[in-house]
Amino acid sequence: MGDLYAHPTVRGQAAFIEGAVDGPAATPSPGAAAPPAPRRHSTARVMACGVAQLAGLYTWLLWPGLAVVVLLYRQFDAWHIPVRTLVAGSVLDTLVRLPLSAFLLLEVVWLAVTLLLLPLVACRLLMAGVRPGHYPLWGVVYLRFWLHSKLLAMTPLRLLAGSPILPPCLRLLGARIGRGCHLQAVLAPLSLVEIGDGTSIGYGARLQTYTVEGGWLRLAPIRIGSGGFVGANSVVLPGAVIGDHGSVGEQSLVPENCVVPPDEHWAGSPATLQDAPPPLLRDLAIRADNRRWPALVLAGYGVSAVLLLVAQGPSPGRIPLSRGTFPLRYRLQFRRPSTGL
């Protein structure tokens, strides 16, 4: 659309198209395999995968949902609202009658385990052994990939975007990320992402290591060299390679299997070679700050993420038993019933 506004006449459009054809084109990355023939899938296969997706997702949602159930029972008991009688000495009865400080501590620990620790472990295991290639839709690998994406979306990693804590967390999930990187987006699947030292990924950028076409799921790695830059809201498709100190402008699209050579700046949709990087990028490269993050700053990020996790809690799309709130918000929503008329 921008090209139409930049060249409003037919003559200008013709000259622009000829220049684009004769100009530098996207270089395919080495080793890019030809796509397989389109494949059709039976209704039974699709339905079986759908049932497995539903069972897996809601089984996982049960774990953080338990904290909501216990919280509701405790609140109803405090307000003397008639609910199902608890069996004396049962686990639920013990949790309901815990001291407030112990109960809040247990809730925070349970949320940290079920929303952060367990998803990190599960995501790492789900993609273990999965290699780049083409896989049939609705199959076992597709199911593992889908569950991995959903579990990753339910983690609070998005709260760490732009913080120095995000790269180490992504390394735990299998991503190969160098030192001194500034990442403002959560990447998936992480086992197929390789980022060199000192690289910056802008807000809203997507390193999309997968495509779906012709009944196949294609998984391919994305590699970004040291000192690279991907602008905000840009998309890098599977198989793409960005060389050392290569950069991609904001809101650009790097096609599949495209190679951005080292020290070049590409922009546009699809991205093409530009004369020079923006002055701001050159200025930031000259004034690079390679100092380590202070320990107090790292601790502040960690504490803030935990507080945001507890305050925000699971959203309605993640835990049906809640109503878009969690402990702190639940206490504000409920009102003690009036004893008068």
mmCIF file with all atom_site columns, C-alpha atoms in Angstrom, residues 9-204:
data_model
loop_
_atom_site.group_PDB
_atom_site.id
_atom_site.type_symbol
_atom_site.label_atom_id
_atom_site.label_alt_id
_atom_site.label_comp_id
_atom_site.label_asym_id
_atom_site.label_entity_id
_atom_site.label_seq_id
_atom_site.pdbx_PDB_ins_code
_atom_site.Cartn_x
_atom_site.Cartn_y
_atom_site.Cartn_z
_atom_site.occupancy
_atom_site.B_iso_or_equiv
_atom_site.pdbx_formal_charge
_atom_site.auth_seq_id
_atom_site.auth_comp_id
_atom_site.auth_asym_id
_atom_site.auth_atom_id
_atom_site.pdbx_PDB_model_num
ATOM 1   C CA . THR A 1 9   ? 0.930   7.042   -11.629 1.00 0.00 ? 9   THR A CA 1
ATOM 2   C CA . VAL A 1 10  ? 1.009   4.021   -13.948 1.00 0.00 ? 10  VAL A CA 1
ATOM 3   C CA . ARG A 1 11  ? 4.380   5.141   -15.336 1.00 0.00 ? 11  ARG A CA 1
ATOM 4   C CA . GLY A 1 12  ? 5.790   5.437   -11.807 1.00 0.00 ? 12  GLY A CA 1
ATOM 5   C CA . GLN A 1 13  ? 4.433   2.035   -10.837 1.00 0.00 ? 13  GLN A CA 1
ATOM 6   C CA . ALA A 1 14  ? 5.971   0.429   -13.932 1.00 0.00 ? 14  ALA A CA 1
ATOM 7   C CA . ALA A 1 15  ? 9.370   1.961   -13.207 1.00 0.00 ? 15  ALA A CA 1
ATOM 8   C CA . PHE A 1 16  ? 9.163   0.899   -9.573  1.00 0.00 ? 16  PHE A CA 1
ATOM 9   C CA . ILE A 1 17  ? 8.275   -2.709  -10.499 1.00 0.00 ? 17  ILE A CA 1
ATOM 10  C CA . GLU A 1 18  ? 11.111  -2.907  -13.018 1.00 0.00 ? 18  GLU A CA 1
ATOM 11  C CA . GLY A 1 19  ? 13.514  -1.580  -10.413 1.00 0.00 ? 19  GLY A CA 1
ATOM 12  C CA . ALA A 1 20  ? 12.285  -4.092  -7.844  1.00 0.00 ? 20  ALA A CA 1
ATOM 13  C CA . VAL A 1 21  ? 12.756  -6.958  -10.299 1.00 0.00 ? 21  VAL A CA 1
ATOM 14  C CA . ASP A 1 22  ? 16.258  -5.834  -11.213 1.00 0.00 ? 22  ASP A CA 1
ATOM 15  C CA . GLY A 1 23  ? 17.177  -4.895  -7.620  1.00 0.00 ? 23  GLY A CA 1
ATOM 16  C CA . PRO A 1 24  ? 18.513  -7.160  -4.872  1.00 0.00 ? 24  PRO A CA 1
ATOM 17  C CA . ALA A 1 25  ? 16.149  -9.985  -4.079  1.00 0.00 ? 25  ALA A CA 1
ATOM 18  C CA . ALA A 1 26  ? 15.798  -12.084 -1.002  1.00 0.00 ? 26  ALA A CA 1
ATOM 19  C CA . THR A 1 27  ? 18.494  -14.717 -0.991  1.00 0.00 ? 27  THR A CA 1
ATOM 20  C CA . PRO A 1 28  ? 17.154  -18.154 0.004   1.00 0.00 ? 28  PRO A CA 1
ATOM 21  C CA . SER A 1 29  ? 18.874  -19.720 2.972   1.00 0.00 ? 29  SER A CA 1
ATOM 22  C CA . PRO A 1 30  ? 20.945  -22.832 2.269   1.00 0.00 ? 30  PRO A CA 1
ATOM 23  C CA . GLY A 1 31  ? 19.345  -26.196 2.905   1.00 0.00 ? 31  GLY A CA 1
ATOM 24  C CA . ALA A 1 32  ? 15.748  -25.057 2.311   1.00 0.00 ? 32  ALA A CA 1
ATOM 25  C CA . ALA A 1 33  ? 13.803  -28.195 1.372   1.00 0.00 ? 33  ALA A CA 1
ATOM 26  C CA . ALA A 1 34  ? 11.010  -28.240 -1.189  1.00 0.00 ? 34  ALA A CA 1
ATOM 27  C CA . PRO A 1 35  ? 7.526   -28.483 0.371   1.00 0.00 ? 35  PRO A CA 1
ATOM 28  C CA . PRO A 1 36  ? 5.805   -31.882 0.192   1.00 0.00 ? 36  PRO A CA 1
ATOM 29  C CA . ALA A 1 37  ? 2.666   -32.507 -1.825  1.00 0.00 ? 37  ALA A CA 1
ATOM 30  C CA . PRO A 1 38  ? -0.576  -31.218 -0.236  1.00 0.00 ? 38  PRO A CA 1
ATOM 31  C CA . ARG A 1 39  ? -2.192  -33.671 2.158   1.00 0.00 ? 39  ARG A CA 1
ATOM 32  C CA . ARG A 1 40  ? -5.851  -34.102 3.058   1.00 0.00 ? 40  ARG A CA 1
ATOM 33  C CA . HIS A 1 41  ? -6.944  -35.281 6.496   1.00 0.00 ? 41  HIS A CA 1
ATOM 34  C CA . SER A 1 42  ? -9.953  -37.302 7.505   1.00 0.00 ? 42  SER A CA 1
ATOM 35  C CA . THR A 1 43  ? -12.688 -35.929 9.749   1.00 0.00 ? 43  THR A CA 1
ATOM 36  C CA . ALA A 1 44  ? -11.937 -38.626 12.329  1.00 0.00 ? 44  ALA A CA 1
ATOM 37  C CA . ARG A 1 45  ? -8.298  -37.529 12.541  1.00 0.00 ? 45  ARG A CA 1
ATOM 38  C CA . VAL A 1 46  ? -9.259  -33.877 13.026  1.00 0.00 ? 46  VAL A CA 1
ATOM 39  C CA . MET A 1 47  ? -11.877 -34.712 15.685  1.00 0.00 ? 47  MET A CA 1
ATOM 40  C CA . ALA A 1 48  ? -9.478  -37.014 17.565  1.00 0.00 ? 48  ALA A CA 1
ATOM 41  C CA . CYS A 1 49  ? -6.879  -34.253 17.702  1.00 0.00 ? 49  CYS A CA 1
ATOM 42  C CA . GLY A 1 50  ? -9.520  -31.755 18.852  1.00 0.00 ? 50  GLY A CA 1
ATOM 43  C CA . VAL A 1 51  ? -10.594 -34.030 21.705  1.00 0.00 ? 51  VAL A CA 1
ATOM 44  C CA . ALA A 1 52  ? -6.948  -34.478 22.736  1.00 0.00 ? 52  ALA A CA 1
ATOM 45  C CA . GLN A 1 53  ? -6.417  -30.691 22.631  1.00 0.00 ? 53  GLN A CA 1
ATOM 46  C CA . LEU A 1 54  ? -9.480  -30.064 24.807  1.00 0.00 ? 54  LEU A CA 1
ATOM 47  C CA . ALA A 1 55  ? -8.517  -32.739 27.327  1.00 0.00 ? 55  ALA A CA 1
ATOM 48  C CA . GLY A 1 56  ? -4.900  -31.618 27.557  1.00 0.00 ? 56  GLY A CA 1
ATOM 49  C CA . LEU A 1 57  ? -5.700  -27.915 27.912  1.00 0.00 ? 57  LEU A CA 1
ATOM 50  C CA . TYR A 1 58  ? -8.374  -28.250 30.571  1.00 0.00 ? 58  TYR A CA 1
ATOM 51  C CA . THR A 1 59  ? -6.402  -30.816 32.508  1.00 0.00 ? 59  THR A CA 1
ATOM 52  C CA . TRP A 1 60  ? -3.596  -28.279 32.709  1.00 0.00 ? 60  TRP A CA 1
ATOM 53  C CA . LEU A 1 61  ? -5.975  -25.442 33.654  1.00 0.00 ? 61  LEU A CA 1
ATOM 54  C CA . LEU A 1 62  ? -7.184  -27.522 36.584  1.00 0.00 ? 62  LEU A CA 1
ATOM 55  C CA . TRP A 1 63  ? -3.963  -26.918 38.525  1.00 0.00 ? 63  TRP A CA 1
ATOM 56  C CA . PRO A 1 64  ? -4.056  -23.103 38.819  1.00 0.00 ? 64  PRO A CA 1
ATOM 57  C CA . GLY A 1 65  ? -7.844  -23.362 39.094  1.00 0.00 ? 65  GLY A CA 1
ATOM 58  C CA . LEU A 1 66  ? -7.489  -25.216 42.386  1.00 0.00 ? 66  LEU A CA 1
ATOM 59  C CA . ALA A 1 67  ? -6.198  -22.021 43.997  1.00 0.00 ? 67  ALA A CA 1
ATOM 60  C CA . VAL A 1 68  ? -9.398  -20.237 42.947  1.00 0.00 ? 68  VAL A CA 1
ATOM 61  C CA . VAL A 1 69  ? -11.600 -23.007 44.372  1.00 0.00 ? 69  VAL A CA 1
ATOM 62  C CA . VAL A 1 70  ? -9.842  -22.976 47.740  1.00 0.00 ? 70  VAL A CA 1
ATOM 63  C CA . LEU A 1 71  ? -10.022 -19.173 47.849  1.00 0.00 ? 71  LEU A CA 1
ATOM 64  C CA . LEU A 1 72  ? -13.783 -19.241 47.224  1.00 0.00 ? 72  LEU A CA 1
ATOM 65  C CA . TYR A 1 73  ? -14.378 -21.859 49.926  1.00 0.00 ? 73  TYR A CA 1
ATOM 66  C CA . ARG A 1 74  ? -12.353 -19.796 52.387  1.00 0.00 ? 74  ARG A CA 1
ATOM 67  C CA . GLN A 1 75  ? -14.233 -16.613 51.525  1.00 0.00 ? 75  GLN A CA 1
ATOM 68  C CA . PHE A 1 76  ? -17.642 -18.289 51.825  1.00 0.00 ? 76  PHE A CA 1
ATOM 69  C CA . ASP A 1 77  ? -16.651 -19.795 55.160  1.00 0.00 ? 77  ASP A CA 1
ATOM 70  C CA . ALA A 1 78  ? -15.568 -16.374 56.466  1.00 0.00 ? 78  ALA A CA 1
ATOM 71  C CA . TRP A 1 79  ? -18.896 -14.852 55.429  1.00 0.00 ? 79  TRP A CA 1
ATOM 72  C CA . HIS A 1 80  ? -20.911 -17.819 56.753  1.00 0.00 ? 80  HIS A CA 1
ATOM 73  C CA . ILE A 1 81  ? -22.448 -18.418 53.349  1.00 0.00 ? 81  ILE A CA 1
ATOM 74  C CA . PRO A 1 82  ? -23.966 -21.924 53.201  1.00 0.00 ? 82  PRO A CA 1
ATOM 75  C CA . VAL A 1 83  ? -21.971 -24.174 50.898  1.00 0.00 ? 83  VAL A CA 1
ATOM 76  C CA . ARG A 1 84  ? -21.295 -27.879 50.769  1.00 0.00 ? 84  ARG A CA 1
ATOM 77  C CA . THR A 1 85  ? -20.114 -29.062 54.178  1.00 0.00 ? 85  THR A CA 1
ATOM 78  C CA . LEU A 1 86  ? -16.409 -29.834 54.270  1.00 0.00 ? 86  LEU A CA 1
ATOM 79  C CA . VAL A 1 87  ? -15.240 -33.111 55.749  1.00 0.00 ? 87  VAL A CA 1
ATOM 80  C CA . ALA A 1 88  ? -13.407 -32.382 58.972  1.00 0.00 ? 88  ALA A CA 1
ATOM 81  C CA . GLY A 1 89  ? -9.690  -33.034 58.649  1.00 0.00 ? 89  GLY A CA 1
ATOM 82  C CA . SER A 1 90  ? -9.760  -33.153 54.839  1.00 0.00 ? 90  SER A CA 1
ATOM 83  C CA . VAL A 1 91  ? -7.189  -31.315 52.744  1.00 0.00 ? 91  VAL A CA 1
ATOM 84  C CA . LEU A 1 92  ? -9.718  -28.676 51.690  1.00 0.00 ? 92  LEU A CA 1
ATOM 85  C CA . ASP A 1 93  ? -10.894 -28.159 55.256  1.00 0.00 ? 93  ASP A CA 1
ATOM 86  C CA . THR A 1 94  ? -7.288  -27.746 56.431  1.00 0.00 ? 94  THR A CA 1
ATOM 87  C CA . LEU A 1 95  ? -6.551  -25.178 53.726  1.00 0.00 ? 95  LEU A CA 1
ATOM 88  C CA . VAL A 1 96  ? -9.706  -23.206 54.469  1.00 0.00 ? 96  VAL A CA 1
ATOM 89  C CA . ARG A 1 97  ? -8.821  -22.901 58.147  1.00 0.00 ? 97  ARG A CA 1
ATOM 90  C CA . LEU A 1 98  ? -5.157  -21.942 57.722  1.00 0.00 ? 98  LEU A CA 1
ATOM 91  C CA . PRO A 1 99  ? -4.041  -18.610 59.219  1.00 0.00 ? 99  PRO A CA 1
ATOM 92  C CA . LEU A 1 100 ? -4.314  -15.777 56.721  1.00 0.00 ? 100 LEU A CA 1
ATOM 93  C CA . SER A 1 101 ? -0.550  -15.237 56.415  1.00 0.00 ? 101 SER A CA 1
ATOM 94  C CA . ALA A 1 102 ? 0.129   -18.929 55.808  1.00 0.00 ? 102 ALA A CA 1
ATOM 95  C CA . PHE A 1 103 ? -2.764  -19.144 53.333  1.00 0.00 ? 103 PHE A CA 1
ATOM 96  C CA . LEU A 1 104 ? -1.555  -16.149 51.281  1.00 0.00 ? 104 LEU A CA 1
ATOM 97  C CA . LEU A 1 105 ? 1.978   -17.526 51.208  1.00 0.00 ? 105 LEU A CA 1
ATOM 98  C CA . LEU A 1 106 ? 0.687   -20.894 50.027  1.00 0.00 ? 106 LEU A CA 1
ATOM 99  C CA . GLU A 1 107 ? -1.411  -19.227 47.303  1.00 0.00 ? 107 GLU A CA 1
ATOM 100 C CA . VAL A 1 108 ? 1.591   -17.274 46.008  1.00 0.00 ? 108 VAL A CA 1
ATOM 101 C CA . VAL A 1 109 ? 3.838   -20.347 46.006  1.00 0.00 ? 109 VAL A CA 1
ATOM 102 C CA . TRP A 1 110 ? 1.159   -22.453 44.280  1.00 0.00 ? 110 TRP A CA 1
ATOM 103 C CA . LEU A 1 111 ? 0.661   -19.831 41.576  1.00 0.00 ? 111 LEU A CA 1
ATOM 104 C CA . ALA A 1 112 ? 4.407   -19.480 41.016  1.00 0.00 ? 112 ALA A CA 1
ATOM 105 C CA . VAL A 1 113 ? 4.720   -23.246 40.621  1.00 0.00 ? 113 VAL A CA 1
ATOM 106 C CA . THR A 1 114 ? 1.660   -23.808 38.406  1.00 0.00 ? 114 THR A CA 1
ATOM 107 C CA . LEU A 1 115 ? 1.950   -20.683 36.255  1.00 0.00 ? 115 LEU A CA 1
ATOM 108 C CA . LEU A 1 116 ? 5.725   -20.449 35.884  1.00 0.00 ? 116 LEU A CA 1
ATOM 109 C CA . LEU A 1 117 ? 7.786   -23.441 37.001  1.00 0.00 ? 117 LEU A CA 1
ATOM 110 C CA . LEU A 1 118 ? 5.605   -26.288 35.716  1.00 0.00 ? 118 LEU A CA 1
ATOM 111 C CA . PRO A 1 119 ? 4.848   -24.605 32.349  1.00 0.00 ? 119 PRO A CA 1
ATOM 112 C CA . LEU A 1 120 ? 8.565   -24.025 31.787  1.00 0.00 ? 120 LEU A CA 1
ATOM 113 C CA . VAL A 1 121 ? 9.311   -27.689 32.426  1.00 0.00 ? 121 VAL A CA 1
ATOM 114 C CA . ALA A 1 122 ? 6.334   -28.879 30.374  1.00 0.00 ? 122 ALA A CA 1
ATOM 115 C CA . CYS A 1 123 ? 7.189   -26.624 27.413  1.00 0.00 ? 123 CYS A CA 1
ATOM 116 C CA . ARG A 1 124 ? 10.768  -27.913 27.394  1.00 0.00 ? 124 ARG A CA 1
ATOM 117 C CA . LEU A 1 125 ? 9.593   -31.543 27.457  1.00 0.00 ? 125 LEU A CA 1
ATOM 118 C CA . LEU A 1 126 ? 6.875   -31.078 24.820  1.00 0.00 ? 126 LEU A CA 1
ATOM 119 C CA . MET A 1 127 ? 9.351   -29.885 22.172  1.00 0.00 ? 127 MET A CA 1
ATOM 120 C CA . ALA A 1 128 ? 12.180  -32.230 23.179  1.00 0.00 ? 128 ALA A CA 1
ATOM 121 C CA . GLY A 1 129 ? 13.380  -34.199 20.163  1.00 0.00 ? 129 GLY A CA 1
ATOM 122 C CA . VAL A 1 130 ? 11.306  -32.228 17.636  1.00 0.00 ? 130 VAL A CA 1
ATOM 123 C CA . ARG A 1 131 ? 13.502  -31.329 14.668  1.00 0.00 ? 131 ARG A CA 1
ATOM 124 C CA . PRO A 1 132 ? 12.963  -28.919 11.750  1.00 0.00 ? 132 PRO A CA 1
ATOM 125 C CA . GLY A 1 133 ? 10.860  -30.419 9.000   1.00 0.00 ? 133 GLY A CA 1
ATOM 126 C CA . HIS A 1 134 ? 7.327   -30.982 7.737   1.00 0.00 ? 134 HIS A CA 1
ATOM 127 C CA . TYR A 1 135 ? 4.796   -32.749 9.963   1.00 0.00 ? 135 TYR A CA 1
ATOM 128 C CA . PRO A 1 136 ? 1.191   -33.722 9.163   1.00 0.00 ? 136 PRO A CA 1
ATOM 129 C CA . LEU A 1 137 ? -1.477  -31.553 10.695  1.00 0.00 ? 137 LEU A CA 1
ATOM 130 C CA . TRP A 1 138 ? -3.522  -33.072 13.539  1.00 0.00 ? 138 TRP A CA 1
ATOM 131 C CA . GLY A 1 139 ? -0.744  -35.547 14.320  1.00 0.00 ? 139 GLY A CA 1
ATOM 132 C CA . VAL A 1 140 ? 1.314   -36.160 17.443  1.00 0.00 ? 140 VAL A CA 1
ATOM 133 C CA . VAL A 1 141 ? 3.973   -33.538 16.681  1.00 0.00 ? 141 VAL A CA 1
ATOM 134 C CA . TYR A 1 142 ? 1.298   -30.996 15.809  1.00 0.00 ? 142 TYR A CA 1
ATOM 135 C CA . LEU A 1 143 ? -0.472  -31.710 19.107  1.00 0.00 ? 143 LEU A CA 1
ATOM 136 C CA . ARG A 1 144 ? 2.776   -31.282 21.039  1.00 0.00 ? 144 ARG A CA 1
ATOM 137 C CA . PHE A 1 145 ? 3.492   -28.014 19.200  1.00 0.00 ? 145 PHE A CA 1
ATOM 138 C CA . TRP A 1 146 ? -0.029  -26.713 19.903  1.00 0.00 ? 146 TRP A CA 1
ATOM 139 C CA . LEU A 1 147 ? 0.108   -27.548 23.602  1.00 0.00 ? 147 LEU A CA 1
ATOM 140 C CA . HIS A 1 148 ? 3.558   -25.962 23.831  1.00 0.00 ? 148 HIS A CA 1
ATOM 141 C CA . SER A 1 149 ? 2.222   -22.726 22.330  1.00 0.00 ? 149 SER A CA 1
ATOM 142 C CA . LYS A 1 150 ? -0.799  -22.617 24.651  1.00 0.00 ? 150 LYS A CA 1
ATOM 143 C CA . LEU A 1 151 ? 1.203   -23.331 27.793  1.00 0.00 ? 151 LEU A CA 1
ATOM 144 C CA . LEU A 1 152 ? 3.760   -20.700 26.845  1.00 0.00 ? 152 LEU A CA 1
ATOM 145 C CA . ALA A 1 153 ? 0.967   -18.169 26.302  1.00 0.00 ? 153 ALA A CA 1
ATOM 146 C CA . MET A 1 154 ? -0.375  -18.888 29.796  1.00 0.00 ? 154 MET A CA 1
ATOM 147 C CA . THR A 1 155 ? 2.925   -18.190 31.516  1.00 0.00 ? 155 THR A CA 1
ATOM 148 C CA . PRO A 1 156 ? 3.693   -14.725 32.899  1.00 0.00 ? 156 PRO A CA 1
ATOM 149 C CA . LEU A 1 157 ? 6.743   -14.403 30.643  1.00 0.00 ? 157 LEU A CA 1
ATOM 150 C CA . ARG A 1 158 ? 5.020   -11.562 28.790  1.00 0.00 ? 158 ARG A CA 1
ATOM 151 C CA . LEU A 1 159 ? 5.329   -9.553  32.010  1.00 0.00 ? 159 LEU A CA 1
ATOM 152 C CA . LEU A 1 160 ? 9.113   -9.821  31.653  1.00 0.00 ? 160 LEU A CA 1
ATOM 153 C CA . ALA A 1 161 ? 9.232   -8.360  28.127  1.00 0.00 ? 161 ALA A CA 1
ATOM 154 C CA . GLY A 1 162 ? 12.054  -5.845  27.896  1.00 0.00 ? 162 GLY A CA 1
ATOM 155 C CA . SER A 1 163 ? 13.588  -6.923  31.201  1.00 0.00 ? 163 SER A CA 1
ATOM 156 C CA . PRO A 1 164 ? 16.997  -8.599  31.684  1.00 0.00 ? 164 PRO A CA 1
ATOM 157 C CA . ILE A 1 165 ? 15.220  -11.588 33.257  1.00 0.00 ? 165 ILE A CA 1
ATOM 158 C CA . LEU A 1 166 ? 13.473  -12.677 30.031  1.00 0.00 ? 166 LEU A CA 1
ATOM 159 C CA . PRO A 1 167 ? 16.546  -14.045 28.145  1.00 0.00 ? 167 PRO A CA 1
ATOM 160 C CA . PRO A 1 168 ? 17.566  -16.447 30.958  1.00 0.00 ? 168 PRO A CA 1
ATOM 161 C CA . CYS A 1 169 ? 13.972  -17.729 31.177  1.00 0.00 ? 169 CYS A CA 1
ATOM 162 C CA . LEU A 1 170 ? 13.898  -18.347 27.432  1.00 0.00 ? 170 LEU A CA 1
ATOM 163 C CA . ARG A 1 171 ? 17.212  -20.199 27.662  1.00 0.00 ? 171 ARG A CA 1
ATOM 164 C CA . LEU A 1 172 ? 15.588  -22.544 30.181  1.00 0.00 ? 172 LEU A CA 1
ATOM 165 C CA . LEU A 1 173 ? 12.977  -23.300 27.519  1.00 0.00 ? 173 LEU A CA 1
ATOM 166 C CA . GLY A 1 174 ? 15.618  -24.316 24.986  1.00 0.00 ? 174 GLY A CA 1
ATOM 167 C CA . ALA A 1 175 ? 16.309  -21.079 23.118  1.00 0.00 ? 175 ALA A CA 1
ATOM 168 C CA . ARG A 1 176 ? 19.935  -20.324 22.254  1.00 0.00 ? 176 ARG A CA 1
ATOM 169 C CA . ILE A 1 177 ? 20.279  -16.680 23.211  1.00 0.00 ? 177 ILE A CA 1
ATOM 170 C CA . GLY A 1 178 ? 23.573  -14.852 23.607  1.00 0.00 ? 178 GLY A CA 1
ATOM 171 C CA . ARG A 1 179 ? 24.630  -12.366 26.241  1.00 0.00 ? 179 ARG A CA 1
ATOM 172 C CA . GLY A 1 180 ? 23.506  -8.763  26.392  1.00 0.00 ? 180 GLY A CA 1
ATOM 173 C CA . CYS A 1 181 ? 20.318  -9.282  24.379  1.00 0.00 ? 181 CYS A CA 1
ATOM 174 C CA . HIS A 1 182 ? 17.302  -7.016  24.770  1.00 0.00 ? 182 HIS A CA 1
ATOM 175 C CA . LEU A 1 183 ? 14.135  -8.969  23.995  1.00 0.00 ? 183 LEU A CA 1
ATOM 176 C CA . GLN A 1 184 ? 10.749  -7.295  24.078  1.00 0.00 ? 184 GLN A CA 1
ATOM 177 C CA . ALA A 1 185 ? 8.731   -10.240 22.780  1.00 0.00 ? 185 ALA A CA 1
ATOM 178 C CA . VAL A 1 186 ? 8.242   -13.870 23.804  1.00 0.00 ? 186 VAL A CA 1
ATOM 179 C CA . LEU A 1 187 ? 9.383   -16.211 21.040  1.00 0.00 ? 187 LEU A CA 1
ATOM 180 C CA . ALA A 1 188 ? 7.998   -19.650 20.177  1.00 0.00 ? 188 ALA A CA 1
ATOM 181 C CA . PRO A 1 189 ? 8.821   -22.466 19.692  1.00 0.00 ? 189 PRO A CA 1
ATOM 182 C CA . LEU A 1 190 ? 11.974  -21.581 21.503  1.00 0.00 ? 190 LEU A CA 1
ATOM 183 C CA . SER A 1 191 ? 14.023  -24.647 20.610  1.00 0.00 ? 191 SER A CA 1
ATOM 184 C CA . LEU A 1 192 ? 14.200  -23.381 17.006  1.00 0.00 ? 192 LEU A CA 1
ATOM 185 C CA . VAL A 1 193 ? 15.427  -19.857 17.827  1.00 0.00 ? 193 VAL A CA 1
ATOM 186 C CA . GLU A 1 194 ? 19.102  -18.853 17.828  1.00 0.00 ? 194 GLU A CA 1
ATOM 187 C CA . ILE A 1 195 ? 20.104  -15.273 18.705  1.00 0.00 ? 195 ILE A CA 1
ATOM 188 C CA . GLY A 1 196 ? 23.649  -13.960 18.971  1.00 0.00 ? 196 GLY A CA 1
ATOM 189 C CA . ASP A 1 197 ? 25.170  -11.600 21.533  1.00 0.00 ? 197 ASP A CA 1
ATOM 190 C CA . GLY A 1 198 ? 23.936  -8.033  21.800  1.00 0.00 ? 198 GLY A CA 1
ATOM 191 C CA . THR A 1 199 ? 20.825  -8.472  19.653  1.00 0.00 ? 199 THR A CA 1
ATOM 192 C CA . SER A 1 200 ? 17.646  -6.426  20.139  1.00 0.00 ? 200 SER A CA 1
ATOM 193 C CA . ILE A 1 201 ? 14.111  -7.612  19.321  1.00 0.00 ? 201 ILE A CA 1
ATOM 194 C CA . GLY A 1 202 ? 11.466  -4.870  19.328  1.00 0.00 ? 202 GLY A CA 1
ATOM 195 C CA . TYR A 1 203 ? 7.993   -4.835  20.877  1.00 0.00 ? 203 TYR A CA 1
ATOM 196 C CA . GLY A 1 204 ? 5.414   -6.849  18.988  1.00 0.00 ? 204 GLY A CA 1
#
